[in-house]
C-alpha cells in the first residue's frame, strides 16, 4: 500500500468521527506529517502480526488503555499514532536491543473517537495495523 | 507522589520480566483551558530511557496524548533476581528524573 493510500484510509475514518469544530486540515496534516517524518516515502504494509489491544468502547476518554505486541521478526521500533490530532504521534518504543521485547502498553487521553495505528519498523520495512475507539463514555476535560 | 516520581513494579515469569511503570506527571496536552478560558501550557514527558544493569536497552518517546500519571508496561527478554532496572525521564520543560529497582 502506498503512503498516500494509507493516509487516505486513515483520513476516511477521521472524517466520520472528528467533531465539527475540529480543524480537519490541521489534524490530518498532523497525521500526515508524523507519518512522513517516520517512513519517508517507504511503503507501509498492513500486517496482522501486529496485535493491537484497544477497547471499541472506552469507559473513560481520559484513560483509554492501548496495548501493542509485534510478532514481526526483527522489530526495531513500535510507534503509536492517532488520526485526529495535530500531534499525532503518541509513543515510540525503540526495541532494537534484543533485551527489550516488542510490546508496549499505556493509556491515552482522547477527546473524541479515533483510529489508533501501530506502526512497526523492522529490517524488512514498515508494517501497520489500525483499530478504532468508537465511543468514549466520558471525555477528558477541555 | 510528587511530580516525576516513578513507581516500578516487576515480575519475572516464563523467562521474561514484566515491568510496570507509573510516573506521576500532569501530562498537560496544551489544548485544555482553565476556568478563566486560558489555555493551560503543555507539560508532558517526552523521553524515557530504560537500563538493565546499567546498560541502556531501550528508549521510549512520549507525546502529549498519553494520560495523566502515565502507566507504562514493557517486557524484558530474560532478567534475573537482583538485576537492576533503571528508568530515566525528561519532560518538555527540561525537568529530569530517574528511578531504579532490583528485580525480585
PDB file of N, CA, C and O in Angstrom, chain A residues 61-64 82 85 87-111 140-142, chain B residues 18 27 29-33 42 44 50 52 56-68 70-79:
ATOM      1  N   UNK A  61     -12.654   8.597  28.478  1.00  0.00           N
ATOM      2  CA  UNK A  61     -11.755   9.132  27.460  1.00  0.00           C
ATOM      3  C   UNK A  61     -10.430   9.606  27.999  1.00  0.00           C
ATOM      4  O   UNK A  61      -9.473   9.769  27.250  1.00  0.00           O
ATOM      5  N   UNK A  62     -10.364   9.846  29.294  1.00  0.00           N
ATOM      6  CA  UNK A  62      -9.111  10.338  29.880  1.00  0.00           C
ATOM      7  C   UNK A  62      -8.084   9.225  30.071  1.00  0.00           C
ATOM      8  O   UNK A  62      -6.897   9.504  30.204  1.00  0.00           O
ATOM      9  N   UNK A  63      -8.552   7.994  30.103  1.00  0.00           N
ATOM     10  CA  UNK A  63      -7.636   6.854  30.289  1.00  0.00           C
ATOM     11  C   UNK A  63      -8.091   5.693  29.417  1.00  0.00           C
ATOM     12  O   UNK A  63      -8.749   4.768  29.877  1.00  0.00           O
ATOM     13  N   UNK A  64      -7.739   5.772  28.160  1.00  0.00           N
ATOM     14  CA  UNK A  64      -8.110   4.716  27.220  1.00  0.00           C
ATOM     15  C   UNK A  64      -6.926   3.747  27.109  1.00  0.00           C
ATOM     16  O   UNK A  64      -5.850   4.126  26.633  1.00  0.00           O
ATOM     17  N   UNK A  82      -2.385   8.436  16.506  1.00  0.00           N
ATOM     18  CA  UNK A  82      -3.836   8.556  16.376  1.00  0.00           C
ATOM     19  C   UNK A  82      -4.124   9.508  15.219  1.00  0.00           C
ATOM     20  O   UNK A  82      -3.293  10.350  14.863  1.00  0.00           O
ATOM     21  N   UNK A  85      -5.427  14.263  15.594  1.00  0.00           N
ATOM     22  CA  UNK A  85      -4.819  15.239  16.483  1.00  0.00           C
ATOM     23  C   UNK A  85      -3.629  15.877  15.787  1.00  0.00           C
ATOM     24  O   UNK A  85      -2.942  15.212  15.001  1.00  0.00           O
ATOM     25  N   UNK A  87      -0.832  16.737  17.028  1.00  0.00           N
ATOM     26  CA  UNK A  87       0.381  15.990  17.413  1.00  0.00           C
ATOM     27  C   UNK A  87       0.009  14.514  17.489  1.00  0.00           C
ATOM     28  O   UNK A  87      -0.339  13.995  18.534  1.00  0.00           O
ATOM     29  N   UNK A  88       0.088  13.902  16.327  1.00  0.00           N
ATOM     30  CA  UNK A  88      -0.485  12.582  16.130  1.00  0.00           C
ATOM     31  C   UNK A  88       0.324  11.465  16.785  1.00  0.00           C
ATOM     32  O   UNK A  88      -0.229  10.441  17.169  1.00  0.00           O
ATOM     33  N   UNK A  89       1.615  11.676  16.919  1.00  0.00           N
ATOM     34  CA  UNK A  89       2.474  10.605  17.444  1.00  0.00           C
ATOM     35  C   UNK A  89       2.330  10.524  18.957  1.00  0.00           C
ATOM     36  O   UNK A  89       2.588  11.491  19.671  1.00  0.00           O
ATOM     37  N   UNK A  90       1.920   9.368  19.417  1.00  0.00           N
ATOM     38  CA  UNK A  90       1.643   9.179  20.840  1.00  0.00           C
ATOM     39  C   UNK A  90       2.853   8.636  21.577  1.00  0.00           C
ATOM     40  O   UNK A  90       3.215   9.126  22.644  1.00  0.00           O
ATOM     41  N   UNK A  91       3.472   7.611  21.017  1.00  0.00           N
ATOM     42  CA  UNK A  91       4.598   6.969  21.695  1.00  0.00           C
ATOM     43  C   UNK A  91       5.441   6.211  20.686  1.00  0.00           C
ATOM     44  O   UNK A  91       4.925   5.691  19.699  1.00  0.00           O
ATOM     45  N   UNK A  92       6.726   6.166  20.953  1.00  0.00           N
ATOM     46  CA  UNK A  92       7.653   5.402  20.118  1.00  0.00           C
ATOM     47  C   UNK A  92       8.553   4.595  21.025  1.00  0.00           C
ATOM     48  O   UNK A  92       9.214   5.148  21.910  1.00  0.00           O
ATOM     49  N   UNK A  93       8.561   3.283  20.837  1.00  0.00           N
ATOM     50  CA  UNK A  93       9.415   2.406  21.636  1.00  0.00           C
ATOM     51  C   UNK A  93      10.506   1.832  20.745  1.00  0.00           C
ATOM     52  O   UNK A  93      10.224   1.156  19.749  1.00  0.00           O
ATOM     53  N   UNK A  94      11.746   2.110  21.110  1.00  0.00           N
ATOM     54  CA  UNK A  94      12.902   1.566  20.390  1.00  0.00           C
ATOM     55  C   UNK A  94      13.197   0.176  20.952  1.00  0.00           C
ATOM     56  O   UNK A  94      13.577   0.044  22.111  1.00  0.00           O
ATOM     57  N   UNK A  95      12.991  -0.839  20.119  1.00  0.00           N
ATOM     58  CA  UNK A  95      13.196  -2.218  20.578  1.00  0.00           C
ATOM     59  C   UNK A  95      14.366  -2.867  19.841  1.00  0.00           C
ATOM     60  O   UNK A  95      14.396  -4.086  19.672  1.00  0.00           O
ATOM     61  N   UNK A  96      15.305  -2.057  19.399  1.00  0.00           N
ATOM     62  CA  UNK A  96      16.416  -2.615  18.621  1.00  0.00           C
ATOM     63  C   UNK A  96      17.339  -3.479  19.473  1.00  0.00           C
ATOM     64  O   UNK A  96      18.061  -4.319  18.951  1.00  0.00           O
ATOM     65  N   UNK A  97      17.335  -3.285  20.800  1.00  0.00           N
ATOM     66  CA  UNK A  97      18.104  -4.149  21.686  1.00  0.00           C
ATOM     67  C   UNK A  97      17.273  -5.405  21.978  1.00  0.00           C
ATOM     68  O   UNK A  97      16.117  -5.309  22.388  1.00  0.00           O
ATOM     69  N   UNK A  98      17.886  -6.566  21.767  1.00  0.00           N
ATOM     70  CA  UNK A  98      17.150  -7.833  21.910  1.00  0.00           C
ATOM     71  C   UNK A  98      16.635  -8.055  23.329  1.00  0.00           C
ATOM     72  O   UNK A  98      15.755  -8.889  23.540  1.00  0.00           O
ATOM     73  N   UNK A  99      17.158  -7.325  24.281  1.00  0.00           N
ATOM     74  CA  UNK A  99      16.708  -7.485  25.668  1.00  0.00           C
ATOM     75  C   UNK A  99      15.281  -6.976  25.850  1.00  0.00           C
ATOM     76  O   UNK A  99      14.573  -7.391  26.776  1.00  0.00           O
ATOM     77  N   UNK A 100      14.867  -6.054  24.988  1.00  0.00           N
ATOM     78  CA  UNK A 100      13.541  -5.443  25.141  1.00  0.00           C
ATOM     79  C   UNK A 100      12.557  -6.099  24.169  1.00  0.00           C
ATOM     80  O   UNK A 100      12.768  -6.088  22.955  1.00  0.00           O
ATOM     81  N   UNK A 101      11.501  -6.673  24.707  1.00  0.00           N
ATOM     82  CA  UNK A 101      10.502  -7.337  23.869  1.00  0.00           C
ATOM     83  C   UNK A 101       9.670  -6.289  23.135  1.00  0.00           C
ATOM     84  O   UNK A 101       9.444  -5.192  23.652  1.00  0.00           O
ATOM     85  N   UNK A 102       9.201  -6.618  21.931  1.00  0.00           N
ATOM     86  CA  UNK A 102       8.405  -5.654  21.160  1.00  0.00           C
ATOM     87  C   UNK A 102       6.965  -5.576  21.657  1.00  0.00           C
ATOM     88  O   UNK A 102       6.024  -5.965  20.966  1.00  0.00           O
ATOM     89  N   UNK A 103       6.797  -5.098  22.860  1.00  0.00           N
ATOM     90  CA  UNK A 103       5.466  -4.970  23.482  1.00  0.00           C
ATOM     91  C   UNK A 103       5.419  -3.666  24.244  1.00  0.00           C
ATOM     92  O   UNK A 103       6.392  -3.261  24.875  1.00  0.00           O
ATOM     93  N   UNK A 104       4.260  -3.031  24.214  1.00  0.00           N
ATOM     94  CA  UNK A 104       4.077  -1.768  24.929  1.00  0.00           C
ATOM     95  C   UNK A 104       2.608  -1.612  25.302  1.00  0.00           C
ATOM     96  O   UNK A 104       1.719  -1.858  24.479  1.00  0.00           O
ATOM     97  N   UNK A 105       2.381  -1.215  26.522  1.00  0.00           N
ATOM     98  CA  UNK A 105       1.020  -0.876  26.952  1.00  0.00           C
ATOM     99  C   UNK A 105       1.050   0.455  27.667  1.00  0.00           C
ATOM    100  O   UNK A 105       1.986   0.742  28.420  1.00  0.00           O
ATOM    101  N   UNK A 106       0.022   1.266  27.431  1.00  0.00           N
ATOM    102  CA  UNK A 106      -0.120   2.512  28.174  1.00  0.00           C
ATOM    103  C   UNK A 106      -1.579   2.960  28.085  1.00  0.00           C
ATOM    104  O   UNK A 106      -2.450   2.178  27.700  1.00  0.00           O
ATOM    105  N   UNK A 107      -1.845   4.210  28.473  1.00  0.00           N
ATOM    106  CA  UNK A 107      -3.196   4.765  28.389  1.00  0.00           C
ATOM    107  C   UNK A 107      -3.125   6.103  27.659  1.00  0.00           C
ATOM    108  O   UNK A 107      -2.168   6.855  27.822  1.00  0.00           O
ATOM    109  N   UNK A 108      -4.169   6.387  26.883  1.00  0.00           N
ATOM    110  CA  UNK A 108      -4.233   7.633  26.122  1.00  0.00           C
ATOM    111  C   UNK A 108      -5.370   8.498  26.631  1.00  0.00           C
ATOM    112  O   UNK A 108      -6.366   8.000  27.161  1.00  0.00           O
ATOM    113  N   UNK A 109      -5.234   9.820  26.447  1.00  0.00           N
ATOM    114  CA  UNK A 109      -6.347  10.726  26.722  1.00  0.00           C
ATOM    115  C   UNK A 109      -6.904  11.179  25.371  1.00  0.00           C
ATOM    116  O   UNK A 109      -6.211  11.835  24.600  1.00  0.00           O
ATOM    117  N   UNK A 110      -8.131  10.789  25.093  1.00  0.00           N
ATOM    118  CA  UNK A 110      -8.763  11.082  23.805  1.00  0.00           C
ATOM    119  C   UNK A 110      -9.960  11.995  24.013  1.00  0.00           C
ATOM    120  O   UNK A 110     -10.796  11.745  24.878  1.00  0.00           O
ATOM    121  N   UNK A 111     -10.040  13.038  23.196  1.00  0.00           N
ATOM    122  CA  UNK A 111     -11.165  13.959  23.289  1.00  0.00           C
ATOM    123  C   UNK A 111     -12.342  13.489  22.447  1.00  0.00           C
ATOM    124  O   UNK A 111     -13.466  13.926  22.641  1.00  0.00           O
ATOM    125  N   UNK A 140     -12.100  13.478  28.184  1.00  0.00           N
ATOM    126  CA  UNK A 140     -11.230  14.224  29.074  1.00  0.00           C
ATOM    127  C   UNK A 140     -11.618  15.689  29.026  1.00  0.00           C
ATOM    128  O   UNK A 140     -12.205  16.162  28.054  1.00  0.00           O
ATOM    129  N   UNK A 141     -11.262  16.441  30.062  1.00  0.00           N
ATOM    130  CA  UNK A 141     -11.666  17.843  30.157  1.00  0.00           C
ATOM    131  C   UNK A 141     -11.014  18.657  29.071  1.00  0.00           C
ATOM    132  O   UNK A 141      -9.894  18.417  28.710  1.00  0.00           O
ATOM    133  N   UNK A 142     -11.738  19.627  28.531  1.00  0.00           N
ATOM    134  CA  UNK A 142     -11.147  20.530  27.542  1.00  0.00           C
ATOM    135  C   UNK A 142     -11.365  21.964  27.987  1.00  0.00           C
ATOM    136  O   UNK A 142     -12.213  22.247  28.804  1.00  0.00           O
TER     137      UNK A 142
ATOM    138  N   UNK B  18       8.353  -8.720  33.453  1.00  0.00           N
ATOM    139  CA  UNK B  18       7.264  -7.782  33.177  1.00  0.00           C
ATOM    140  C   UNK B  18       7.465  -6.558  34.080  1.00  0.00           C
ATOM    141  O   UNK B  18       7.573  -6.693  35.305  1.00  0.00           O
ATOM    142  N   UNK B  27       0.997  15.565  32.461  1.00  0.00           N
ATOM    143  CA  UNK B  27       0.768  15.269  31.042  1.00  0.00           C
ATOM    144  C   UNK B  27      -0.270  16.222  30.443  1.00  0.00           C
ATOM    145  O   UNK B  27      -1.266  15.806  29.855  1.00  0.00           O
ATOM    146  N   UNK B  29      -1.683  18.457  27.731  1.00  0.00           N
ATOM    147  CA  UNK B  29      -1.517  18.381  26.277  1.00  0.00           C
ATOM    148  C   UNK B  29      -1.322  19.748  25.622  1.00  0.00           C
ATOM    149  O   UNK B  29      -0.910  19.840  24.475  1.00  0.00           O
ATOM    150  N   UNK B  30      -1.665  20.820  26.363  1.00  0.00           N
ATOM    151  CA  UNK B  30      -1.582  22.153  25.773  1.00  0.00           C
ATOM    152  C   UNK B  30      -2.847  22.549  25.036  1.00  0.00           C
ATOM    153  O   UNK B  30      -2.893  23.603  24.395  1.00  0.00           O
ATOM    154  N   UNK B  31      -3.881  21.720  25.132  1.00  0.00           N
ATOM    155  CA  UNK B  31      -5.153  22.046  24.476  1.00  0.00           C
ATOM    156  C   UNK B  31      -6.262  22.340  25.491  1.00  0.00           C
ATOM    157  O   UNK B  31      -7.299  22.870  25.121  1.00  0.00           O
ATOM    158  N   UNK B  32      -6.039  22.029  26.770  1.00  0.00           N
ATOM    159  CA  UNK B  32      -7.071  22.287  27.775  1.00  0.00           C
ATOM    160  C   UNK B  32      -7.052  23.747  28.195  1.00  0.00           C
ATOM    161  O   UNK B  32      -6.038  24.432  28.097  1.00  0.00           O
ATOM    162  N   UNK B  33      -8.191  24.211  28.667  1.00  0.00           N
ATOM    163  CA  UNK B  33      -8.293  25.578  29.179  1.00  0.00           C
ATOM    164  C   UNK B  33      -8.691  25.541  30.640  1.00  0.00           C
ATOM    165  O   UNK B  33      -9.412  24.642  31.077  1.00  0.00           O
ATOM    166  N   UNK B  42       1.370  23.302  27.681  1.00  0.00           N
ATOM    167  CA  UNK B  42       1.711  21.879  27.626  1.00  0.00           C
ATOM    168  C   UNK B  42       2.819  21.563  28.633  1.00  0.00           C
ATOM    169  O   UNK B  42       3.711  22.377  28.887  1.00  0.00           O
ATOM    170  N   UNK B  44       4.506  17.774  29.503  1.00  0.00           N
ATOM    171  CA  UNK B  44       4.381  16.326  29.370  1.00  0.00           C
ATOM    172  C   UNK B  44       5.754  15.674  29.241  1.00  0.00           C
ATOM    173  O   UNK B  44       6.727  16.303  28.830  1.00  0.00           O
ATOM    174  N   UNK B  50      15.599   3.288  29.235  1.00  0.00           N
ATOM    175  CA  UNK B  50      15.485   2.089  30.048  1.00  0.00           C
ATOM    176  C   UNK B  50      16.844   1.407  30.142  1.00  0.00           C
ATOM    177  O   UNK B  50      17.515   1.214  29.113  1.00  0.00           O
ATOM    178  N   UNK B  52      19.186  -1.859  31.904  1.00  0.00           N
ATOM    179  CA  UNK B  52      19.246  -3.137  32.602  1.00  0.00           C
ATOM    180  C   UNK B  52      20.695  -3.337  33.027  1.00  0.00           C
ATOM    181  O   UNK B  52      21.590  -3.414  32.183  1.00  0.00           O
ATOM    182  N   UNK B  56      22.035   0.569  28.638  1.00  0.00           N
ATOM    183  CA  UNK B  56      20.813   1.134  28.048  1.00  0.00           C
ATOM    184  C   UNK B  56      20.248   0.141  27.045  1.00  0.00           C
ATOM    185  O   UNK B  56      20.929  -0.250  26.093  1.00  0.00           O
ATOM    186  N   UNK B  57      19.017  -0.271  27.282  1.00  0.00           N
ATOM    187  CA  UNK B  57      18.423  -1.295  26.422  1.00  0.00           C
ATOM    188  C   UNK B  57      17.275  -0.775  25.584  1.00  0.00           C
ATOM    189  O   UNK B  57      16.776  -1.480  24.704  1.00  0.00           O
ATOM    190  N   UNK B  58      16.828   0.428  25.816  1.00  0.00           N
ATOM    191  CA  UNK B  58      15.713   0.920  25.020  1.00  0.00           C
ATOM    192  C   UNK B  58      15.382   2.352  25.359  1.00  0.00           C
ATOM    193  O   UNK B  58      15.873   2.905  26.342  1.00  0.00           O
ATOM    194  N   UNK B  59      14.563   2.926  24.495  1.00  0.00           N
ATOM    195  CA  UNK B  59      14.133   4.309  24.695  1.00  0.00           C
ATOM    196  C   UNK B  59      12.670   4.415  24.318  1.00  0.00           C
ATOM    197  O   UNK B  59      12.196   3.724  23.414  1.00  0.00           O
ATOM    198  N   UNK B  60      11.987   5.277  25.024  1.00  0.00           N
ATOM    199  CA  UNK B  60      10.571   5.492  24.777  1.00  0.00           C
ATOM    200  C   UNK B  60      10.329   6.983  24.625  1.00  0.00           C
ATOM    201  O   UNK B  60      10.649   7.761  25.527  1.00  0.00           O
ATOM    202  N   UNK B  61       9.817   7.385  23.467  1.00  0.00           N
ATOM    203  CA  UNK B  61       9.398   8.774  23.265  1.00  0.00           C
ATOM    204  C   UNK B  61       7.904   8.855  23.536  1.00  0.00           C
ATOM    205  O   UNK B  61       7.151   7.995  23.086  1.00  0.00           O
ATOM    206  N   UNK B  62       7.496   9.899  24.219  1.00  0.00           N
ATOM    207  CA  UNK B  62       6.082  10.065  24.531  1.00  0.00           C
ATOM    208  C   UNK B  62       5.567  11.388  23.981  1.00  0.00           C
ATOM    209  O   UNK B  62       6.321  12.355  23.874  1.00  0.00           O
ATOM    210  N   UNK B  63       4.297  11.414  23.672  1.00  0.00           N
ATOM    211  CA  UNK B  63       3.640  12.635  23.219  1.00  0.00           C
ATOM    212  C   UNK B  63       2.625  13.092  24.241  1.00  0.00           C
ATOM    213  O   UNK B  63       2.388  12.429  25.254  1.00  0.00           O
ATOM    214  N   UNK B  64       1.979  14.224  23.987  1.00  0.00           N
ATOM    215  CA  UNK B  64       1.071  14.808  24.979  1.00  0.00           C
ATOM    216  C   UNK B  64      -0.262  14.087  25.112  1.00  0.00           C
ATOM    217  O   UNK B  64      -1.057  14.458  25.975  1.00  0.00           O
ATOM    218  N   UNK B  65      -0.506  13.081  24.296  1.00  0.00           N
ATOM    219  CA  UNK B  65      -1.785  12.388  24.397  1.00  0.00           C
ATOM    220  C   UNK B  65      -1.745  11.175  25.324  1.00  0.00           C
ATOM    221  O   UNK B  65      -2.747  10.489  25.483  1.00  0.00           O
ATOM    222  N   UNK B  66      -0.597  10.927  25.923  1.00  0.00           N
ATOM    223  CA  UNK B  66      -0.544   9.883  26.947  1.00  0.00           C
ATOM    224  C   UNK B  66      -1.244  10.431  28.199  1.00  0.00           C
ATOM    225  O   UNK B  66      -1.123  11.614  28.532  1.00  0.00           O
ATOM    226  N   UNK B  67      -1.967   9.575  28.867  1.00  0.00           N
ATOM    227  CA  UNK B  67      -2.788  10.006  30.005  1.00  0.00           C
ATOM    228  C   UNK B  67      -1.964  10.541  31.164  1.00  0.00           C
ATOM    229  O   UNK B  67      -0.786  10.229  31.308  1.00  0.00           O
ATOM    230  N   UNK B  68      -2.637  11.340  31.989  1.00  0.00           N
ATOM    231  CA  UNK B  68      -2.023  11.869  33.204  1.00  0.00           C
ATOM    232  C   UNK B  68      -1.496  10.717  34.077  1.00  0.00           C
ATOM    233  O   UNK B  68      -2.087   9.646  34.122  1.00  0.00           O
ATOM    234  N   UNK B  70       1.222   8.659  33.745  1.00  0.00           N
ATOM    235  CA  UNK B  70       1.280   7.547  32.793  1.00  0.00           C
ATOM    236  C   UNK B  70       1.599   6.198  33.444  1.00  0.00           C
ATOM    237  O   UNK B  70       2.482   6.102  34.297  1.00  0.00           O
ATOM    238  N   UNK B  71       0.846   5.217  33.024  1.00  0.00           N
ATOM    239  CA  UNK B  71       1.130   3.818  33.377  1.00  0.00           C
ATOM    240  C   UNK B  71       1.659   3.162  32.109  1.00  0.00           C
ATOM    241  O   UNK B  71       0.990   3.172  31.074  1.00  0.00           O
ATOM    242  N   UNK B  72       2.844   2.635  32.182  1.00  0.00           N
ATOM    243  CA  UNK B  72       3.501   2.081  31.003  1.00  0.00           C
ATOM    244  C   UNK B  72       4.007   0.688  31.349  1.00  0.00           C
ATOM    245  O   UNK B  72       4.676   0.500  32.369  1.00  0.00           O
ATOM    246  N   UNK B  73       3.679  -0.265  30.508  1.00  0.00           N
ATOM    247  CA  UNK B  73       4.142  -1.633  30.724  1.00  0.00           C
ATOM    248  C   UNK B  73       5.027  -2.067  29.572  1.00  0.00           C
ATOM    249  O   UNK B  73       4.678  -1.871  28.406  1.00  0.00           O
ATOM    250  N   UNK B  74       6.168  -2.653  29.931  1.00  0.00           N
ATOM    251  CA  UNK B  74       7.094  -3.190  28.942  1.00  0.00           C
ATOM    252  C   UNK B  74       7.540  -4.570  29.416  1.00  0.00           C
ATOM    253  O   UNK B  74       7.295  -4.952  30.562  1.00  0.00           O
ATOM    254  N   UNK B  75       8.195  -5.296  28.522  1.00  0.00           N
ATOM    255  CA  UNK B  75       8.625  -6.657  28.847  1.00  0.00           C
ATOM    256  C   UNK B  75      10.079  -6.829  28.437  1.00  0.00           C
ATOM    257  O   UNK B  75      10.463  -6.445  27.322  1.00  0.00           O
ATOM    258  N   UNK B  76      10.869  -7.394  29.333  1.00  0.00           N
ATOM    259  CA  UNK B  76      12.250  -7.723  29.009  1.00  0.00           C
ATOM    260  C   UNK B  76      12.350  -9.201  28.651  1.00  0.00           C
ATOM    261  O   UNK B  76      11.663 -10.040  29.240  1.00  0.00           O
ATOM    262  N   UNK B  77      13.188  -9.512  27.678  1.00  0.00           N
ATOM    263  CA  UNK B  77      13.515 -10.901  27.396  1.00  0.00           C
ATOM    264  C   UNK B  77      14.618 -11.304  28.366  1.00  0.00           C
ATOM    265  O   UNK B  77      15.756 -10.883  28.238  1.00  0.00           O
ATOM    266  N   UNK B  78      14.271 -12.128  29.337  1.00  0.00           N
ATOM    267  CA  UNK B  78      15.233 -12.528  30.350  1.00  0.00           C
ATOM    268  C   UNK B  78      15.136 -11.666  31.582  1.00  0.00           C
ATOM    269  O   UNK B  78      14.106 -11.011  31.819  1.00  0.00           O
ATOM    270  N   UNK B  79      16.201 -11.674  32.351  1.00  0.00           N
ATOM    271  CA  UNK B  79      16.192 -10.953  33.611  1.00  0.00           C
ATOM    272  C   UNK B  79      16.229 -11.926  34.776  1.00  0.00           C
ATOM    273  O   UNK B  79      15.591 -12.992  34.723  1.00  0.00           O
TER     274      UNK B  79
END
